[in-house]
Amino acid sequence: MLDESGAPRSATVMPNPLREGLAEERVPEPAVMVIFGASGDLAHRKLLPALYSLTRDRLLPARFAIVGFARRAISDDTFREEMRAACNEHARRRPIDPALWSAFARNIFYHQGEYEDPAAFVALKQRLADIEKSLGLHGNRVFYLATPPSSFASVIRSLGQAELAPKPPPPGAPKPLGAPPPFARVIIEKPFGSDLETARALNRDVHEALDERQIYRIDHYLGKETVQNLLVFRFANGIFEPIWNNRFVDHVQITGAESIGVEARGGYFEQAGSLRDMVQNHLLQVLSLFAMEPPVAFDPDAVRDEKLKVLKALRYIPASDFEQYVVRAQYAAGSSGGQAVRGYREEANVSPTSTTETFVALKLNIDSWRWAGVPFYVRSGKRLPKRVTEIAVHFKEAPHLLFGRRGDSIRPNVLAIRIQPDEGIALNFGSKLPGPAMEIAPVSMEFRYGSSFGVEPPEAYERLLLDCLLGDMTLFTRADEVEASWAWVSRIHRRWAEDAAQQESGRAVLPTYPAGSWGPAAAEKLMTADGRAWRLP
Ligand code: BG6
């Protein structure tokens, strides 16, 4: 594998007894990671715990530094103490190991600054040079934008002005003699834009300062083990690919259900809604991996080219029978885990007249040879009965049923790919009941990560941070993918805006569902109208 300058990537082998005999470990080059938005929730709950876990698993290089950048004026030591508390609360393996922590914390630093202030970035440049000199680092840098999205463009502009992230030489440029030049990569959190226009504008800003080969747009669903296993399941096994098409598949259901409400994120969610928050990114990414053609190589652009084709082949929802394809709703008061819970409009920082959807169900068609005529039903919501993300592939019935009335209980085969929790894959099929009669009952053949491998899967952020340090872009979304998914999703938002404008109040009429239920009756109707039903995951 080559990095963005065309030089071979480092691939030092580090032993890890758990993975012995399984695969070669890759360890990145020494580097420094700057986290913008270091005071925020993401840095505390996900990023520092993931970096600590990677250190614990000996997957980071020995020479590695972290610089938190945010507005508050605090010292390195205060930041280290805050991060220690965060890792103790959120790291995969807790409590943290004190000896390991003190070695890890020695290379954590804090830099105060405003995202729009060029002087703060000039000072950051000097600070990085000092840290790199003292730790013997060679200038490899990753910049993580964990700020509110409104600051993405400012940070990128400031990085460019301070020449902190120079573009790599163009592809095919003669390779420099000696060591490859240091890398500068930028990870951008979601949401990447809020519609097609803003995503395009952000891509333009980003491309002014950076080259696409430096940009890692993160979608943490792609870091989930089971999502990656989709690729292995499909392309490392010979028996599934021949049936992965409209000759054998009747329809596909993708569910991203959460039992939690909006919690403390009411202010953000009011602007987002489920379609932006879960579908435009996570679920369309899952769908594109599920439905794509086999790439010619397991190489970032080969994989992303195929995903892009799926996103481009999504048929626009017909305006005439929009309601048969799109359902949205909002949770009302109800119960969750046996506790009474309030409705969305009563949540903190949510308008009492809000029309933001907390549930969405969609019927999608992919206009391609492989998937013509196979509907994909996608639903996502908050305050549903449980947290579960799964893809269920419903196969067609056997062409001729031999068993008369005894076969009434035969159900078409379903392959359920459980992304979380209880990660695994189950195949349901009909089996003969023991006994003299030819009775048939549904049974299931199951694979579970936990019992098969005996280890808990790593956190998505661990995998993605490591991949970025290694220069592997396969699990990050490219500019054209993001725009293609926004192009599809933004039409739905536009239609909702038009519908609301036609109401006397200028507001949408939104059905509700009781918290703790599987969504509104209209979501059931979307399926029953096609003679199908949602699977109970
Ligand atoms: C985030 C959304 O991107 O994904 C949240 O903003 C959602 O609203 C979360 O809860 C779900 O992620 P996971 O990994 O818990 O399924």
XYZ file of C-alpha atoms and ligand atoms in Angstrom:
553
model
C 0.000 0.000 0.000
C 1.176 3.510 -0.820
C 0.521 6.703 1.072
C -0.670 9.954 -0.505
C 2.873 10.959 -1.494
C 3.254 7.659 -3.344
C 5.703 6.247 -0.779
C 5.275 2.822 0.820
C 3.332 2.919 4.063
C 5.053 1.778 7.204
C 3.983 -1.698 8.284
C 5.901 -2.519 11.428
C 4.655 -5.762 12.937
C 3.742 -5.647 16.624
C 2.767 -8.821 18.437
C -0.680 -8.982 19.990
C -1.418 -12.379 21.541
C -5.174 -12.100 20.921
C -4.691 -11.785 17.210
C -1.852 -14.241 16.869
C -2.166 -16.178 13.646
C -5.043 -14.002 12.441
C -3.580 -11.065 10.607
C -0.638 -8.780 10.387
C -0.867 -5.695 12.588
C -0.048 -2.370 11.055
C 1.478 0.373 13.167
C 1.466 3.934 11.902
C 4.384 6.316 11.596
C 5.107 8.557 14.616
C 2.742 11.512 14.462
C 0.895 14.206 16.359
C -2.876 14.479 16.418
C -4.441 17.892 16.985
C -8.041 17.794 18.182
C -10.021 20.979 17.529
C -12.995 21.094 19.864
C -11.045 19.338 22.603
C -13.434 20.553 25.308
C -16.410 18.965 23.618
C -18.407 15.842 24.179
C -16.922 13.909 21.268
C -13.333 14.373 22.449
C -14.308 13.263 25.963
C -16.591 10.366 25.145
C -15.010 8.950 22.011
C -11.700 10.367 20.795
C -9.461 10.296 23.852
C -10.891 6.962 25.053
C -10.257 5.512 21.566
C -6.672 6.794 21.503
C -6.094 5.410 24.986
C -7.492 1.999 23.947
C -5.275 1.969 20.853
C -2.265 2.699 23.059
C -3.307 -0.070 25.381
C -3.530 -2.489 22.487
C -0.102 -1.278 21.333
C -1.479 -0.141 18.014
C -0.147 3.414 18.170
C 3.497 4.215 17.598
C 5.620 4.753 20.708
C 6.228 8.341 19.619
C 2.776 9.844 19.412
C 1.430 13.123 20.789
C -2.038 14.600 21.215
C -2.707 18.332 21.253
C -6.139 19.485 22.371
C -7.183 22.832 20.881
C -10.155 24.787 22.230
C -11.235 28.212 23.438
C -10.975 27.755 27.199
C -7.781 28.886 28.865
C -6.613 25.796 30.761
C -3.201 24.263 31.390
C -1.773 21.048 29.950
C -2.186 19.446 33.370
C -5.825 20.421 33.747
C -6.536 19.052 30.277
C -4.724 15.810 31.150
C -6.794 15.446 34.328
C -10.026 16.004 32.389
C -8.986 13.418 29.811
C -8.044 10.940 32.495
C -11.537 11.258 33.976
C -13.048 10.919 30.481
C -11.069 7.747 29.729
C -11.924 6.300 33.119
C -15.560 6.775 32.299
C -15.641 5.882 28.604
C -12.628 3.775 27.575
C -13.459 0.269 26.396
C -11.413 -1.310 29.168
C -11.883 0.431 32.495
C -10.545 1.435 34.914
C -7.507 2.773 33.126
C -4.087 1.391 33.941
C -2.276 4.072 36.043
C 1.224 3.241 34.732
C 0.080 3.201 31.129
C -1.884 6.391 31.661
C 1.080 8.350 33.009
C 3.189 7.388 29.974
C 0.265 8.225 27.636
C -0.553 11.512 29.406
C 3.010 12.789 29.182
C 2.439 13.346 25.466
C -0.928 15.084 25.827
C -0.858 18.864 25.486
C -3.363 21.692 25.341
C -3.355 24.767 23.132
C -5.814 27.601 23.630
C -7.175 29.529 20.660
C -10.151 30.742 18.638
C -10.953 28.851 15.430
C -11.190 32.066 13.424
C -8.012 33.653 14.762
C -5.040 33.319 12.355
C -2.628 34.229 15.177
C -3.790 31.210 17.191
C -2.832 28.946 14.273
C 0.548 30.585 13.874
C 1.106 29.954 17.576
C -0.122 26.380 17.107
C 2.414 25.876 14.349
C 5.233 26.930 16.654
C 3.875 24.797 19.460
C 3.744 21.731 17.191
C 7.293 22.363 16.032
C 8.455 22.518 19.669
C 6.580 19.352 20.638
C 7.855 17.512 17.572
C 11.415 18.561 18.298
C 11.263 17.467 21.912
C 9.699 14.085 21.061
C 11.755 13.397 17.953
C 8.721 13.464 15.626
C 9.138 14.175 11.932
C 6.157 16.393 11.222
C 3.390 13.878 10.440
C 0.149 15.487 11.537
C -3.525 14.641 11.763
C -5.990 17.433 12.462
C -9.331 16.305 13.865
C -12.260 18.704 13.460
C -14.461 17.829 16.420
C -15.863 21.364 16.587
C -19.445 22.423 15.899
C -19.968 22.167 12.105
C -20.293 25.954 11.856
C -16.538 26.150 12.584
C -15.378 23.544 10.019
C -14.734 26.065 7.249
C -12.942 28.526 9.578
C -10.616 25.864 10.951
C -9.777 24.618 7.474
C -9.136 28.140 6.235
C -6.930 28.868 9.235
C -5.000 25.630 8.706
C -4.416 26.637 5.100
C -3.339 30.209 5.944
C -0.868 28.992 8.544
C 0.446 26.394 6.058
C -0.140 23.727 8.633
C -1.468 21.166 6.166
C 0.390 21.530 2.858
C -1.071 19.628 -0.083
C 0.801 16.479 -1.120
C 2.544 16.473 -4.512
C 0.173 15.685 -7.399
C -0.287 12.002 -8.214
C 2.432 10.839 -10.562
C 4.853 13.631 -9.560
C 8.461 12.418 -9.349
C 9.123 10.942 -5.905
C 11.441 13.002 -3.724
C 14.750 11.391 -2.888
C 15.172 10.131 0.647
C 12.421 9.919 3.263
C 8.872 10.684 2.064
C 7.615 14.144 3.076
C 5.578 14.220 6.290
C 1.833 13.829 5.921
C -0.911 16.244 6.991
C -4.401 14.740 7.116
C -7.665 16.273 8.234
C -10.547 14.334 9.754
C -13.913 16.063 9.443
C -16.762 15.051 11.714
C -20.375 14.876 10.715
C -22.636 16.500 9.751
C -20.912 17.381 6.497
C -23.357 20.075 5.401
C -27.062 20.165 6.089
C -28.251 19.819 2.487
C -26.809 19.518 -1.003
C -25.935 23.211 -1.324
C -24.151 23.489 2.027
C -22.298 20.203 1.458
C -21.112 21.456 -1.925
C -20.051 24.779 -0.432
C -18.130 23.007 2.320
C -16.436 20.757 -0.228
C -15.390 23.877 -2.146
C -13.939 25.490 0.995
C -12.156 22.300 1.904
C -10.688 21.834 -1.568
C -9.352 25.374 -1.581
C -7.073 24.578 1.322
C -6.598 20.830 0.996
C -6.345 18.003 -1.486
C -9.053 15.311 -1.421
C -6.294 12.803 -0.576
C -5.866 14.572 2.773
C -9.548 14.616 3.735
C -11.048 11.946 5.943
C -14.809 12.540 6.289
C -15.778 10.357 9.174
C -18.923 8.284 9.453
C -18.511 6.183 12.542
C -20.860 3.478 11.189
C -18.156 2.494 8.725
C -15.843 1.805 11.657
C -18.246 -0.723 13.173
C -16.938 -4.266 12.860
C -20.166 -5.692 11.494
C -20.434 -3.042 8.828
C -16.945 -3.909 7.660
C -17.841 -7.567 7.863
C -20.417 -6.924 5.146
C -17.523 -6.679 2.703
C -15.941 -9.876 3.956
C -19.247 -11.694 4.070
C -20.064 -10.770 0.505
C -16.694 -10.933 -1.154
C -14.659 -13.489 0.786
C -17.334 -16.174 0.453
C -18.326 -17.735 -2.805
C -21.878 -18.708 -1.937
C -23.590 -15.415 -1.165
C -22.721 -13.231 -4.123
C -24.623 -15.380 -6.660
C -27.866 -14.855 -4.704
C -27.275 -11.161 -3.887
C -29.587 -9.793 -6.561
C -33.153 -9.423 -7.779
C -33.421 -13.043 -8.883
C -33.300 -14.230 -5.290
C -33.931 -11.237 -3.035
C -37.520 -10.107 -2.537
C -36.730 -7.013 -0.476
C -34.303 -5.656 2.092
C -35.085 -3.974 5.411
C -32.581 -1.729 7.154
C -33.429 -0.680 10.680
C -31.518 1.816 12.812
C -33.552 1.938 15.998
C -32.667 3.675 19.233
C -34.448 3.485 22.562
C -32.999 6.772 23.798
C -34.629 10.127 23.113
C -32.686 13.214 22.101
C -31.203 13.503 25.612
C -29.183 16.709 26.000
C -28.942 17.272 22.235
C -32.338 18.889 21.663
C -30.811 22.074 20.240
C -28.818 20.143 17.635
C -31.591 17.683 16.826
C -34.129 20.431 16.186
C -32.014 21.475 13.193
C -31.281 17.918 12.094
C -34.148 15.421 12.454
C -33.773 11.698 11.820
C -33.358 11.940 8.062
C -30.231 14.096 8.389
C -29.005 12.602 11.629
C -29.105 8.903 10.719
C -30.217 8.272 7.151
C -28.206 10.669 4.962
C -24.981 9.378 6.450
C -25.018 6.150 8.445
C -27.849 4.206 6.858
C -27.148 5.238 3.270
C -23.524 4.270 3.795
C -24.594 0.874 5.100
C -26.969 0.501 2.172
C -24.269 1.380 -0.347
C -21.868 -1.216 1.082
C -24.643 -3.774 1.072
C -25.753 -3.109 -2.478
C -22.557 -2.202 -4.328
C -20.973 -4.246 -7.086
C -17.797 -6.159 -6.215
C -14.948 -3.644 -6.419
C -11.987 -4.595 -8.596
C -9.674 -4.324 -5.571
C -9.893 -3.720 -1.856
C -8.534 -0.284 -2.412
C -10.057 2.995 -1.161
C -11.055 4.402 -4.505
C -12.180 1.100 -5.989
C -14.528 0.567 -3.013
C -15.757 4.149 -2.960
C -16.348 4.190 -6.718
C -18.752 1.263 -6.304
C -20.530 2.814 -3.318
C -20.956 6.020 -5.280
C -22.661 4.166 -8.123
C -25.282 2.869 -5.691
C -25.942 6.340 -4.292
C -26.256 7.707 -7.800
C -28.627 4.925 -8.780
C -31.103 5.742 -5.984
C -34.344 6.598 -7.706
C -35.783 9.977 -6.720
C -38.996 9.578 -4.770
C -41.891 10.244 -7.138
C -43.681 13.479 -6.273
C -47.109 12.034 -7.119
C -47.169 9.268 -4.518
C -44.638 10.645 -2.064
C -46.588 9.381 0.983
C -46.267 5.804 -0.226
C -42.497 6.174 -0.017
C -41.761 8.468 2.914
C -43.193 8.521 6.431
C -42.058 10.764 9.241
C -43.244 11.218 12.794
C -42.319 12.529 16.207
C -42.380 10.731 19.542
C -45.029 11.698 22.046
C -44.953 10.822 25.742
C -44.824 7.107 26.437
C -42.570 4.672 28.221
C -39.057 3.414 27.779
C -37.522 0.562 29.772
C -40.587 0.571 32.045
C -40.212 4.285 32.857
C -42.627 7.006 31.796
C -40.838 9.387 29.425
C -41.804 12.728 27.960
C -42.559 13.544 24.378
C -40.074 15.202 22.007
C -41.719 18.607 22.258
C -41.225 18.573 26.033
C -37.489 17.853 25.767
C -34.929 20.512 26.740
C -34.091 22.996 23.965
C -36.919 21.739 21.765
C -39.681 24.051 20.595
C -43.132 23.148 21.987
C -44.439 23.443 18.424
C -41.501 21.635 16.808
C -42.079 19.789 13.535
C -38.732 17.999 13.535
C -39.061 14.294 12.807
C -37.667 11.762 15.280
C -38.717 8.831 13.100
C -38.508 8.235 9.401
C -39.397 5.243 7.225
C -38.579 5.151 3.533
C -38.966 2.928 0.531
C -36.020 3.153 -1.838
C -35.331 1.726 -5.242
C -31.913 1.260 -6.758
C -32.064 1.528 -10.516
C -29.459 -1.028 -11.502
C -29.434 -4.448 -13.145
C -28.743 -6.109 -9.843
C -31.467 -4.443 -7.800
C -34.212 -3.495 -10.274
C -37.558 -4.363 -8.692
C -36.166 -4.988 -5.171
C -37.438 -2.397 -2.694
C -35.198 -1.354 0.195
C -37.163 -0.310 3.268
C -35.194 1.872 5.664
C -36.388 3.106 9.048
C -34.765 4.942 11.879
C -36.076 6.524 15.010
C -35.531 7.577 18.560
C -37.569 6.253 21.487
C -38.325 2.974 19.762
C -38.671 -0.163 21.888
C -34.994 -1.091 21.702
C -31.601 -0.189 20.331
C -30.945 -2.321 17.315
C -29.310 -1.810 13.946
C -29.797 -4.569 11.450
C -30.047 -5.384 7.777
C -32.563 -8.104 6.973
C -32.421 -9.653 3.529
C -35.783 -11.254 2.725
C -35.408 -13.863 0.003
C -38.073 -14.919 -2.453
C -40.255 -17.907 -1.725
C -39.333 -21.298 -3.105
C -40.770 -21.390 -6.651
C -42.956 -24.403 -5.976
C -44.172 -25.472 -2.542
C -44.475 -29.225 -2.193
C -45.950 -29.583 1.207
C -49.537 -28.409 0.833
C -51.148 -27.228 4.071
C -48.295 -28.682 6.119
C -46.112 -26.050 4.572
C -48.305 -23.154 5.735
C -45.733 -22.254 8.366
C -42.941 -22.033 5.824
C -41.554 -18.515 5.748
C -39.278 -17.162 3.051
C -35.622 -17.247 4.120
C -34.306 -14.207 5.929
C -30.659 -13.372 6.392
C -30.362 -10.966 9.320
C -27.120 -9.076 9.688
C -27.059 -7.623 13.177
C -24.844 -4.571 13.306
C -25.485 -3.862 16.978
C -25.874 -4.939 19.721
C -25.134 -8.729 19.820
C -23.220 -8.394 16.557
C -23.714 -11.378 14.307
C -25.478 -12.963 11.365
C -28.479 -15.313 11.388
C -30.069 -17.270 8.565
C -33.674 -18.328 9.053
C -35.003 -21.317 7.166
C -37.705 -23.946 7.401
C -36.901 -27.301 8.968
C -38.801 -30.525 9.457
C -40.139 -30.939 12.963
C -39.006 -34.219 14.526
C -41.693 -36.905 14.343
C -43.580 -39.015 11.851
C -45.505 -36.140 10.232
C -44.053 -33.805 7.638
C -44.470 -30.695 9.809
C -42.283 -27.688 9.102
C -41.035 -25.062 11.544
C -38.821 -22.004 11.141
C -35.321 -22.395 12.627
C -32.211 -20.262 12.612
C -28.517 -20.796 11.994
C -26.500 -18.191 13.849
C -23.059 -16.699 14.024
C -22.226 -14.370 16.887
C -19.056 -12.371 17.184
C -18.939 -12.714 20.946
C -19.085 -16.498 21.087
C -17.078 -17.170 17.910
C -14.157 -14.885 18.580
C -14.342 -14.432 22.354
C -13.380 -10.769 22.136
C -15.429 -7.636 22.161
C -15.200 -5.707 18.907
C -13.180 -2.488 19.117
C -14.979 0.843 19.132
C -15.626 2.298 15.681
C -13.505 5.361 16.481
C -10.510 3.196 17.330
C -10.547 1.617 13.912
C -11.108 4.892 12.079
C -8.441 6.879 13.916
C -5.974 4.094 13.246
C -6.905 3.905 9.565
C -6.402 7.649 9.190
C -2.968 7.449 10.817
C -2.154 4.642 8.400
C -3.400 6.670 5.445
C -6.143 4.176 4.594
C -9.195 6.066 3.277
C -11.384 3.044 2.494
C -13.732 3.625 5.440
C -14.056 7.387 4.939
C -16.531 9.079 2.634
C -15.368 10.892 -0.459
C -16.646 14.307 -1.594
C -18.746 12.839 -4.414
C -20.368 10.233 -2.146
C -21.443 12.874 0.353
C -22.898 15.024 -2.404
C -24.715 12.092 -4.001
C -26.418 11.136 -0.755
C -27.360 14.754 -0.047
C -28.740 15.083 -3.587
C -31.181 12.265 -2.814
C -32.036 13.312 0.733
C -32.365 17.049 0.052
C -35.248 16.434 -2.343
C -37.193 14.917 0.519
C -36.447 17.916 2.740
C -37.536 20.259 -0.048
C -40.802 18.388 -0.427
C -41.445 18.574 3.313
C -40.793 22.326 3.206
C -43.265 22.715 0.299
C -45.890 20.660 2.142
C -45.460 22.798 5.267
C -45.758 25.994 3.228
C -49.113 24.795 1.925
C -50.512 24.379 5.432
C -52.388 27.375 6.795
C -50.057 27.582 9.767
C -46.985 27.285 7.563
C -46.066 24.226 9.667
C -45.902 20.574 8.818
C -48.594 18.236 10.029
C -46.664 15.530 11.742
C -48.053 12.251 13.075
C -46.812 11.142 16.475
C -46.036 7.760 18.003
C -45.935 6.907 21.676
C -42.374 6.656 22.996
C -41.530 2.970 23.271
C -43.491 1.910 20.167
C -42.247 0.964 16.690
C -43.344 4.230 15.119
C -46.576 5.529 13.600
C -49.274 3.464 11.918
C -48.259 5.030 8.587
C -44.936 3.158 8.778
C -46.829 -0.134 8.977
C -49.012 0.964 6.080
C -45.968 1.682 3.961
C -45.220 -2.036 4.196
C -48.695 -3.524 4.175
C -49.478 -1.572 1.001
C -46.802 -3.732 -0.638
C -48.073 -6.935 1.039
C -45.114 -6.984 3.432
C -44.446 -6.316 7.103
C -41.569 -4.957 9.158
C -39.554 -7.687 10.770
C -39.399 -7.539 14.555
C -35.657 -7.213 15.089
C -24.964 9.859 15.690
C -26.252 10.613 15.795
O -24.304 10.154 14.492
O -25.235 8.470 15.736
C -26.972 10.256 17.067
O -26.000 12.004 15.786
C -27.169 8.766 17.156
O -28.224 10.913 17.161
C -25.844 8.052 16.942
O -27.665 8.474 18.445
C -26.036 6.556 16.853
O -24.790 5.955 16.881
P -24.618 4.500 17.475
O -23.181 4.170 17.227
O -24.963 4.589 18.927
O -25.564 3.634 16.723
